[in-house]
């Protein structure tokens, strides 16, 4: 399959994407994984970081993941789907103290010295336990990318107080594409657009799970471009931001006061 080029750009990068089958609430079969991968490629994506839920109710033994990724890579090659898949995870903050350094390294992205981890924002408020977990990750040498803070009650009710404290400590924020397209509801859409407009979001990712939650990076970029955030922020969040975060690691800091 030929990679679709959007305006002649290089292939896009997805940093949050449930692509492995039968490990969490993402695709249930290899066929569904391949279908999701193909949809991503058709949107111009060249690299997906596979990020299954790493938490007690889904993946709690991360050492099974490299084999899963290898199995998927082989299937993609056999089907001729030109997609690079990297091994990652969407870590629940309660897992931080349970994972050793090699396990965190297995889930982390970015070059040595600028490694970072994707940590799931709680749907309830971002509380002291979350701040303590991200502080521990920083102490252990990892930056933190917070997954979908716009879906947290912190954004909807608390004016993103917890997120702002995280950003001031050095974390970055990843907004879901499907929040921006309205699929996660009115509040998540409003919060996501506001985070982008205010410069509090670093990247957008699909957080794809399957047919009902498909890749939506291009649709999100269009929504952002037409919003008060505008086309420059849209392009940075959906395209250049993810590429840079993967290639250069977490070296940026958002100038936000708590
Ligand atoms: Fe996710």
PDB file of C-alpha atoms and ligand atoms in Angstrom:
ATOM      1  CA  UNK A   1       0.000   0.000   0.000  1.00  0.00           C
ATOM      2  CA  UNK A   2       1.229   3.477  -0.846  1.00  0.00           C
ATOM      3  CA  UNK A   3       1.527   5.933   2.045  1.00  0.00           C
ATOM      4  CA  UNK A   4      -0.786   8.884   1.522  1.00  0.00           C
ATOM      5  CA  UNK A   5       1.101  12.154   1.616  1.00  0.00           C
ATOM      6  CA  UNK A   6      -0.751  15.101   3.095  1.00  0.00           C
ATOM      7  CA  UNK A   7       0.387  18.249   1.284  1.00  0.00           C
ATOM      8  CA  UNK A   8       3.680  16.517   0.517  1.00  0.00           C
ATOM      9  CA  UNK A   9       4.452  16.126   4.227  1.00  0.00           C
ATOM     10  CA  UNK A  10       6.380  13.263   5.705  1.00  0.00           C
ATOM     11  CA  UNK A  11       4.309  10.527   7.345  1.00  0.00           C
ATOM     12  CA  UNK A  12       2.689  11.469  10.646  1.00  0.00           C
ATOM     13  CA  UNK A  13       3.337   9.931  14.066  1.00  0.00           C
ATOM     14  CA  UNK A  14       0.704   8.607  16.485  1.00  0.00           C
ATOM     15  CA  UNK A  15       1.906   8.661  20.109  1.00  0.00           C
ATOM     16  CA  UNK A  16      -1.225   7.151  21.717  1.00  0.00           C
ATOM     17  CA  UNK A  17      -2.903   4.287  19.905  1.00  0.00           C
ATOM     18  CA  UNK A  18      -4.354   0.957  21.101  1.00  0.00           C
ATOM     19  CA  UNK A  19      -3.115  -1.173  18.234  1.00  0.00           C
ATOM     20  CA  UNK A  20      -2.264  -4.504  19.889  1.00  0.00           C
ATOM     21  CA  UNK A  21      -5.103  -7.001  19.969  1.00  0.00           C
ATOM     22  CA  UNK A  22      -6.522  -8.859  22.960  1.00  0.00           C
ATOM     23  CA  UNK A  23      -4.499  -7.038  25.593  1.00  0.00           C
ATOM     24  CA  UNK A  24      -6.927  -4.302  26.679  1.00  0.00           C
ATOM     25  CA  UNK A  25     -10.117  -2.603  25.452  1.00  0.00           C
ATOM     26  CA  UNK A  26      -8.600  -2.032  22.015  1.00  0.00           C
ATOM     27  CA  UNK A  27      -8.937  -4.384  19.017  1.00  0.00           C
ATOM     28  CA  UNK A  28      -9.904  -7.922  19.927  1.00  0.00           C
ATOM     29  CA  UNK A  29      -8.392  -9.756  16.943  1.00  0.00           C
ATOM     30  CA  UNK A  30      -5.336  -9.440  14.726  1.00  0.00           C
ATOM     31  CA  UNK A  31      -7.674  -8.679  11.817  1.00  0.00           C
ATOM     32  CA  UNK A  32      -9.027  -5.659  13.726  1.00  0.00           C
ATOM     33  CA  UNK A  33      -5.481  -4.528  14.494  1.00  0.00           C
ATOM     34  CA  UNK A  34      -4.577  -4.721  10.821  1.00  0.00           C
ATOM     35  CA  UNK A  35      -7.700  -2.788   9.894  1.00  0.00           C
ATOM     36  CA  UNK A  36      -6.816  -0.030  12.358  1.00  0.00           C
ATOM     37  CA  UNK A  37      -3.257   0.060  11.048  1.00  0.00           C
ATOM     38  CA  UNK A  38      -4.494   0.382   7.492  1.00  0.00           C
ATOM     39  CA  UNK A  39      -6.815   3.244   8.439  1.00  0.00           C
ATOM     40  CA  UNK A  40      -3.881   5.039  10.057  1.00  0.00           C
ATOM     41  CA  UNK A  41      -1.716   4.588   6.971  1.00  0.00           C
ATOM     42  CA  UNK A  42      -4.509   5.897   4.747  1.00  0.00           C
ATOM     43  CA  UNK A  43      -4.513   9.064   6.886  1.00  0.00           C
ATOM     44  CA  UNK A  44      -0.822   9.576   6.228  1.00  0.00           C
ATOM     45  CA  UNK A  45       0.572   8.002   9.393  1.00  0.00           C
ATOM     46  CA  UNK A  46       3.911   6.233   9.145  1.00  0.00           C
ATOM     47  CA  UNK A  47       4.642   5.422  12.795  1.00  0.00           C
ATOM     48  CA  UNK A  48       2.397   4.296  15.640  1.00  0.00           C
ATOM     49  CA  UNK A  49       3.520   3.863  19.218  1.00  0.00           C
ATOM     50  CA  UNK A  50       1.413   0.938  20.439  1.00  0.00           C
ATOM     51  CA  UNK A  51       0.146   2.033  23.852  1.00  0.00           C
ATOM     52  CA  UNK A  52      -2.014  -0.594  25.576  1.00  0.00           C
ATOM     53  CA  UNK A  53      -3.363   0.203  29.023  1.00  0.00           C
ATOM     54  CA  UNK A  54      -0.722  -0.740  31.588  1.00  0.00           C
ATOM     55  CA  UNK A  55      -2.722  -1.040  34.775  1.00  0.00           C
ATOM     56  CA  UNK A  56      -4.011  -3.837  36.999  1.00  0.00           C
ATOM     57  CA  UNK A  57      -7.199  -4.525  34.991  1.00  0.00           C
ATOM     58  CA  UNK A  58      -5.383  -4.903  31.660  1.00  0.00           C
ATOM     59  CA  UNK A  59      -1.627  -5.331  31.107  1.00  0.00           C
ATOM     60  CA  UNK A  60       0.258  -5.700  34.374  1.00  0.00           C
ATOM     61  CA  UNK A  61       3.177  -7.719  32.970  1.00  0.00           C
ATOM     62  CA  UNK A  62       4.831  -5.446  30.429  1.00  0.00           C
ATOM     63  CA  UNK A  63       7.284  -8.136  29.358  1.00  0.00           C
ATOM     64  CA  UNK A  64       4.576  -9.683  27.170  1.00  0.00           C
ATOM     65  CA  UNK A  65       4.466  -6.535  25.015  1.00  0.00           C
ATOM     66  CA  UNK A  66       7.640  -6.855  22.877  1.00  0.00           C
ATOM     67  CA  UNK A  67       6.474 -10.257  21.643  1.00  0.00           C
ATOM     68  CA  UNK A  68       3.059  -8.835  20.828  1.00  0.00           C
ATOM     69  CA  UNK A  69       4.633  -5.980  18.891  1.00  0.00           C
ATOM     70  CA  UNK A  70       6.877  -8.386  16.981  1.00  0.00           C
ATOM     71  CA  UNK A  71       3.848 -10.502  16.069  1.00  0.00           C
ATOM     72  CA  UNK A  72       2.015  -7.426  14.759  1.00  0.00           C
ATOM     73  CA  UNK A  73       5.034  -6.211  12.793  1.00  0.00           C
ATOM     74  CA  UNK A  74       5.228  -9.592  11.064  1.00  0.00           C
ATOM     75  CA  UNK A  75       1.528  -9.482  10.203  1.00  0.00           C
ATOM     76  CA  UNK A  76       1.829  -5.943   8.843  1.00  0.00           C
ATOM     77  CA  UNK A  77       4.777  -6.969   6.694  1.00  0.00           C
ATOM     78  CA  UNK A  78       2.877  -9.993   5.414  1.00  0.00           C
ATOM     79  CA  UNK A  79      -0.062  -7.772   4.457  1.00  0.00           C
ATOM     80  CA  UNK A  80       2.153  -5.092   2.925  1.00  0.00           C
ATOM     81  CA  UNK A  81       0.995  -2.364   5.327  1.00  0.00           C
ATOM     82  CA  UNK A  82       3.823   0.217   5.541  1.00  0.00           C
ATOM     83  CA  UNK A  83       3.534   1.138   9.203  1.00  0.00           C
ATOM     84  CA  UNK A  84       6.311   1.276  11.795  1.00  0.00           C
ATOM     85  CA  UNK A  85       5.112   0.085  15.197  1.00  0.00           C
ATOM     86  CA  UNK A  86       6.963   0.899  18.413  1.00  0.00           C
ATOM     87  CA  UNK A  87       6.462  -0.696  21.815  1.00  0.00           C
ATOM     88  CA  UNK A  88       4.971   1.632  24.427  1.00  0.00           C
ATOM     89  CA  UNK A  89       2.154   1.796  26.938  1.00  0.00           C
ATOM     90  CA  UNK A  90      -0.443   4.070  28.499  1.00  0.00           C
ATOM     91  CA  UNK A  91       0.449   3.757  32.130  1.00  0.00           C
ATOM     92  CA  UNK A  92      -2.003   4.193  34.953  1.00  0.00           C
ATOM     93  CA  UNK A  93      -0.391   6.366  37.609  1.00  0.00           C
ATOM     94  CA  UNK A  94      -0.993   3.728  40.278  1.00  0.00           C
ATOM     95  CA  UNK A  95       1.448   1.474  38.409  1.00  0.00           C
ATOM     96  CA  UNK A  96       4.450   3.759  38.826  1.00  0.00           C
ATOM     97  CA  UNK A  97       5.569   2.335  42.161  1.00  0.00           C
ATOM     98  CA  UNK A  98       5.021  -1.235  40.940  1.00  0.00           C
ATOM     99  CA  UNK A  99       7.240  -1.041  37.866  1.00  0.00           C
ATOM    100  CA  UNK A 100      11.013  -1.381  38.003  1.00  0.00           C
ATOM    101  CA  UNK A 101      13.400   0.733  35.952  1.00  0.00           C
ATOM    102  CA  UNK A 102      13.748  -1.839  33.127  1.00  0.00           C
ATOM    103  CA  UNK A 103       9.966  -2.030  32.858  1.00  0.00           C
ATOM    104  CA  UNK A 104       9.648   1.748  32.625  1.00  0.00           C
ATOM    105  CA  UNK A 105      12.422   1.772  30.019  1.00  0.00           C
ATOM    106  CA  UNK A 106      10.495  -0.780  27.977  1.00  0.00           C
ATOM    107  CA  UNK A 107       7.495   1.557  27.823  1.00  0.00           C
ATOM    108  CA  UNK A 108       9.393   4.843  27.348  1.00  0.00           C
ATOM    109  CA  UNK A 109       9.968   6.748  24.087  1.00  0.00           C
ATOM    110  CA  UNK A 110      12.554   9.260  22.913  1.00  0.00           C
ATOM    111  CA  UNK A 111      16.360   9.297  22.862  1.00  0.00           C
ATOM    112  CA  UNK A 112      18.608   8.608  25.844  1.00  0.00           C
ATOM    113  CA  UNK A 113      18.611  11.603  28.160  1.00  0.00           C
ATOM    114  CA  UNK A 114      15.163  12.770  27.056  1.00  0.00           C
ATOM    115  CA  UNK A 115      13.030   9.659  27.605  1.00  0.00           C
ATOM    116  CA  UNK A 116       9.371  10.083  28.475  1.00  0.00           C
ATOM    117  CA  UNK A 117       6.320   8.022  29.407  1.00  0.00           C
ATOM    118  CA  UNK A 118       2.617   8.295  28.539  1.00  0.00           C
ATOM    119  CA  UNK A 119       0.585   8.473  31.761  1.00  0.00           C
ATOM    120  CA  UNK A 120      -3.211   8.297  31.725  1.00  0.00           C
ATOM    121  CA  UNK A 121      -5.077  11.245  33.244  1.00  0.00           C
ATOM    122  CA  UNK A 122      -7.682  10.048  35.742  1.00  0.00           C
ATOM    123  CA  UNK A 123     -11.273  10.679  34.694  1.00  0.00           C
ATOM    124  CA  UNK A 124     -11.832  12.108  38.147  1.00  0.00           C
ATOM    125  CA  UNK A 125      -9.760  15.057  39.364  1.00  0.00           C
ATOM    126  CA  UNK A 126      -5.968  15.073  39.049  1.00  0.00           C
ATOM    127  CA  UNK A 127      -5.099  14.651  42.715  1.00  0.00           C
ATOM    128  CA  UNK A 128      -2.107  14.419  45.009  1.00  0.00           C
ATOM    129  CA  UNK A 129      -1.564  10.732  44.222  1.00  0.00           C
ATOM    130  CA  UNK A 130      -1.184  11.594  40.532  1.00  0.00           C
ATOM    131  CA  UNK A 131       1.265  14.434  41.262  1.00  0.00           C
ATOM    132  CA  UNK A 132       3.292  12.113  43.490  1.00  0.00           C
ATOM    133  CA  UNK A 133       3.444   9.461  40.754  1.00  0.00           C
ATOM    134  CA  UNK A 134       4.674  11.878  38.080  1.00  0.00           C
ATOM    135  CA  UNK A 135       7.195  13.363  40.520  1.00  0.00           C
ATOM    136  CA  UNK A 136       8.547   9.858  41.080  1.00  0.00           C
ATOM    137  CA  UNK A 137       8.845   9.336  37.316  1.00  0.00           C
ATOM    138  CA  UNK A 138      10.809  12.563  36.965  1.00  0.00           C
ATOM    139  CA  UNK A 139      13.054  11.493  39.855  1.00  0.00           C
ATOM    140  CA  UNK A 140      13.634   8.236  38.011  1.00  0.00           C
ATOM    141  CA  UNK A 141      14.669  10.081  34.859  1.00  0.00           C
ATOM    142  CA  UNK A 142      11.534  10.219  32.740  1.00  0.00           C
ATOM    143  CA  UNK A 143       9.475  13.059  31.349  1.00  0.00           C
ATOM    144  CA  UNK A 144       5.696  12.709  31.478  1.00  0.00           C
ATOM    145  CA  UNK A 145       3.172  13.054  28.674  1.00  0.00           C
ATOM    146  CA  UNK A 146      -0.312  13.205  30.195  1.00  0.00           C
ATOM    147  CA  UNK A 147      -2.908  11.364  28.099  1.00  0.00           C
ATOM    148  CA  UNK A 148      -6.221  13.106  27.430  1.00  0.00           C
ATOM    149  CA  UNK A 149      -6.386  15.617  30.316  1.00  0.00           C
ATOM    150  CA  UNK A 150      -9.370  17.188  28.550  1.00  0.00           C
ATOM    151  CA  UNK A 151     -11.401  14.104  29.511  1.00  0.00           C
ATOM    152  CA  UNK A 152     -10.611  14.561  33.205  1.00  0.00           C
ATOM    153  CA  UNK A 153     -12.953  16.283  35.612  1.00  0.00           C
ATOM    154  CA  UNK A 154      -9.921  18.437  36.359  1.00  0.00           C
ATOM    155  CA  UNK A 155     -10.437  20.246  33.046  1.00  0.00           C
ATOM    156  CA  UNK A 156     -14.226  20.348  33.143  1.00  0.00           C
ATOM    157  CA  UNK A 157     -14.758  21.333  36.764  1.00  0.00           C
ATOM    158  CA  UNK A 158     -11.517  22.577  38.261  1.00  0.00           C
ATOM    159  CA  UNK A 159     -10.277  24.876  35.474  1.00  0.00           C
ATOM    160  CA  UNK A 160      -7.433  22.436  34.778  1.00  0.00           C
ATOM    161  CA  UNK A 161      -5.762  23.304  38.085  1.00  0.00           C
ATOM    162  CA  UNK A 162      -4.151  19.884  38.380  1.00  0.00           C
ATOM    163  CA  UNK A 163      -2.982  19.935  34.781  1.00  0.00           C
ATOM    164  CA  UNK A 164      -1.461  23.388  35.178  1.00  0.00           C
ATOM    165  CA  UNK A 165       0.463  22.151  38.213  1.00  0.00           C
ATOM    166  CA  UNK A 166       1.733  19.227  36.137  1.00  0.00           C
ATOM    167  CA  UNK A 167       2.784  21.485  33.264  1.00  0.00           C
ATOM    168  CA  UNK A 168       4.601  23.760  35.695  1.00  0.00           C
ATOM    169  CA  UNK A 169       6.476  20.684  36.950  1.00  0.00           C
ATOM    170  CA  UNK A 170       7.510  19.816  33.392  1.00  0.00           C
ATOM    171  CA  UNK A 171       4.837  17.436  32.136  1.00  0.00           C
ATOM    172  CA  UNK A 172       3.323  17.856  28.673  1.00  0.00           C
ATOM    173  CA  UNK A 173      -0.297  17.294  27.642  1.00  0.00           C
ATOM    174  CA  UNK A 174      -1.686  15.066  24.860  1.00  0.00           C
ATOM    175  CA  UNK A 175      -5.230  15.823  23.693  1.00  0.00           C
ATOM    176  CA  UNK A 176      -7.332  13.110  22.031  1.00  0.00           C
ATOM    177  CA  UNK A 177      -8.296  13.622  18.394  1.00  0.00           C
ATOM    178  CA  UNK A 178     -11.742  12.211  19.123  1.00  0.00           C
ATOM    179  CA  UNK A 179     -12.245  14.808  21.842  1.00  0.00           C
ATOM    180  CA  UNK A 180     -11.672  17.543  19.278  1.00  0.00           C
ATOM    181  CA  UNK A 181     -14.109  15.952  16.830  1.00  0.00           C
ATOM    182  CA  UNK A 182     -16.767  15.750  19.554  1.00  0.00           C
ATOM    183  CA  UNK A 183     -16.916  11.977  19.937  1.00  0.00           C
ATOM    184  CA  UNK A 184     -16.056  12.125  23.643  1.00  0.00           C
ATOM    185  CA  UNK A 185     -18.847  14.633  24.300  1.00  0.00           C
ATOM    186  CA  UNK A 186     -19.360  18.369  24.539  1.00  0.00           C
ATOM    187  CA  UNK A 187     -17.267  18.959  27.666  1.00  0.00           C
ATOM    188  CA  UNK A 188     -14.222  17.080  26.360  1.00  0.00           C
ATOM    189  CA  UNK A 189     -14.447  18.908  23.036  1.00  0.00           C
ATOM    190  CA  UNK A 190     -14.664  22.298  24.697  1.00  0.00           C
ATOM    191  CA  UNK A 191     -11.831  21.514  27.108  1.00  0.00           C
ATOM    192  CA  UNK A 192      -9.632  20.094  24.361  1.00  0.00           C
ATOM    193  CA  UNK A 193     -10.069  23.105  22.106  1.00  0.00           C
ATOM    194  CA  UNK A 194      -9.412  25.422  25.042  1.00  0.00           C
ATOM    195  CA  UNK A 195      -6.200  23.632  26.028  1.00  0.00           C
ATOM    196  CA  UNK A 196      -4.998  23.933  22.432  1.00  0.00           C
ATOM    197  CA  UNK A 197      -5.968  27.585  22.124  1.00  0.00           C
ATOM    198  CA  UNK A 198      -4.295  28.459  25.447  1.00  0.00           C
ATOM    199  CA  UNK A 199      -1.056  26.736  24.480  1.00  0.00           C
ATOM    200  CA  UNK A 200      -1.386  24.092  27.182  1.00  0.00           C
ATOM    201  CA  UNK A 201      -1.446  21.097  24.812  1.00  0.00           C
ATOM    202  CA  UNK A 202       1.744  19.767  23.245  1.00  0.00           C
ATOM    203  CA  UNK A 203       0.396  17.086  20.916  1.00  0.00           C
ATOM    204  CA  UNK A 204      -2.741  15.434  19.586  1.00  0.00           C
ATOM    205  CA  UNK A 205      -3.070  11.659  19.178  1.00  0.00           C
ATOM    206  CA  UNK A 206      -5.924   9.421  18.105  1.00  0.00           C
ATOM    207  CA  UNK A 207      -6.101   7.099  21.153  1.00  0.00           C
ATOM    208  CA  UNK A 208      -7.705   4.752  18.635  1.00  0.00           C
ATOM    209  CA  UNK A 209      -9.308   1.588  20.014  1.00  0.00           C
ATOM    210  CA  UNK A 210     -11.187   0.001  17.122  1.00  0.00           C
ATOM    211  CA  UNK A 211     -14.004   0.578  14.617  1.00  0.00           C
ATOM    212  CA  UNK A 212     -15.991   2.844  16.954  1.00  0.00           C
ATOM    213  CA  UNK A 213     -12.902   4.818  17.980  1.00  0.00           C
ATOM    214  CA  UNK A 214     -10.851   4.962  14.758  1.00  0.00           C
ATOM    215  CA  UNK A 215      -7.763   7.038  13.912  1.00  0.00           C
ATOM    216  CA  UNK A 216      -8.781  10.698  13.570  1.00  0.00           C
ATOM    217  CA  UNK A 217      -5.588  12.721  13.385  1.00  0.00           C
ATOM    218  CA  UNK A 218      -6.500  14.473  10.145  1.00  0.00           C
ATOM    219  CA  UNK A 219     -10.044  15.263  11.276  1.00  0.00           C
ATOM    220  CA  UNK A 220      -8.674  16.690  14.532  1.00  0.00           C
ATOM    221  CA  UNK A 221      -6.184  18.857  12.658  1.00  0.00           C
ATOM    222  CA  UNK A 222      -9.020  20.220  10.536  1.00  0.00           C
ATOM    223  CA  UNK A 223     -11.159  20.960  13.605  1.00  0.00           C
ATOM    224  CA  UNK A 224      -8.257  22.739  15.300  1.00  0.00           C
ATOM    225  CA  UNK A 225      -7.387  24.712  12.176  1.00  0.00           C
ATOM    226  CA  UNK A 226     -10.969  26.006  11.997  1.00  0.00           C
ATOM    227  CA  UNK A 227     -11.056  26.823  15.732  1.00  0.00           C
ATOM    228  CA  UNK A 228      -9.578  29.885  17.494  1.00  0.00           C
ATOM    229  CA  UNK A 229      -6.345  27.872  17.855  1.00  0.00           C
ATOM    230  CA  UNK A 230      -5.838  28.234  14.089  1.00  0.00           C
ATOM    231  CA  UNK A 231      -3.907  26.331  11.416  1.00  0.00           C
ATOM    232  CA  UNK A 232      -0.385  26.827  12.801  1.00  0.00           C
ATOM    233  CA  UNK A 233      -1.225  25.339  16.201  1.00  0.00           C
ATOM    234  CA  UNK A 234      -3.251  22.623  14.444  1.00  0.00           C
ATOM    235  CA  UNK A 235      -0.277  21.580  12.350  1.00  0.00           C
ATOM    236  CA  UNK A 236       2.092  21.664  15.322  1.00  0.00           C
ATOM    237  CA  UNK A 237      -0.135  19.631  17.632  1.00  0.00           C
ATOM    238  CA  UNK A 238      -1.172  16.983  15.092  1.00  0.00           C
ATOM    239  CA  UNK A 239       1.951  16.716  13.009  1.00  0.00           C
ATOM    240  CA  UNK A 240       5.264  18.367  13.927  1.00  0.00           C
ATOM    241  CA  UNK A 241       4.773  18.074  17.703  1.00  0.00           C
ATOM    242  CA  UNK A 242       4.421  14.274  17.773  1.00  0.00           C
ATOM    243  CA  UNK A 243       7.291  13.831  15.319  1.00  0.00           C
ATOM    244  CA  UNK A 244       9.598  15.982  17.444  1.00  0.00           C
ATOM    245  CA  UNK A 245       8.565  14.388  20.725  1.00  0.00           C
ATOM    246  CA  UNK A 246       9.427  10.979  19.351  1.00  0.00           C
ATOM    247  CA  UNK A 247      12.670  12.011  17.670  1.00  0.00           C
ATOM    248  CA  UNK A 248      14.052  14.495  20.194  1.00  0.00           C
ATOM    249  CA  UNK A 249      12.350  13.359  23.373  1.00  0.00           C
ATOM    250  CA  UNK A 250      10.976  15.538  26.106  1.00  0.00           C
ATOM    251  CA  UNK A 251      13.202  18.556  26.133  1.00  0.00           C
ATOM    252  CA  UNK A 252      10.501  21.228  25.864  1.00  0.00           C
ATOM    253  CA  UNK A 253       8.964  22.858  28.877  1.00  0.00           C
ATOM    254  CA  UNK A 254       5.663  24.717  28.764  1.00  0.00           C
ATOM    255  CA  UNK A 255       5.932  28.108  30.550  1.00  0.00           C
ATOM    256  CA  UNK A 256       2.913  27.670  32.772  1.00  0.00           C
ATOM    257  CA  UNK A 257       2.544  28.706  36.373  1.00  0.00           C
ATOM    258  CA  UNK A 258       0.576  26.441  38.690  1.00  0.00           C
TER     259      UNK A 258
HETATM  260 FE1  LIG B   1      -5.690   5.277  25.550  1.00  0.00          FE
END
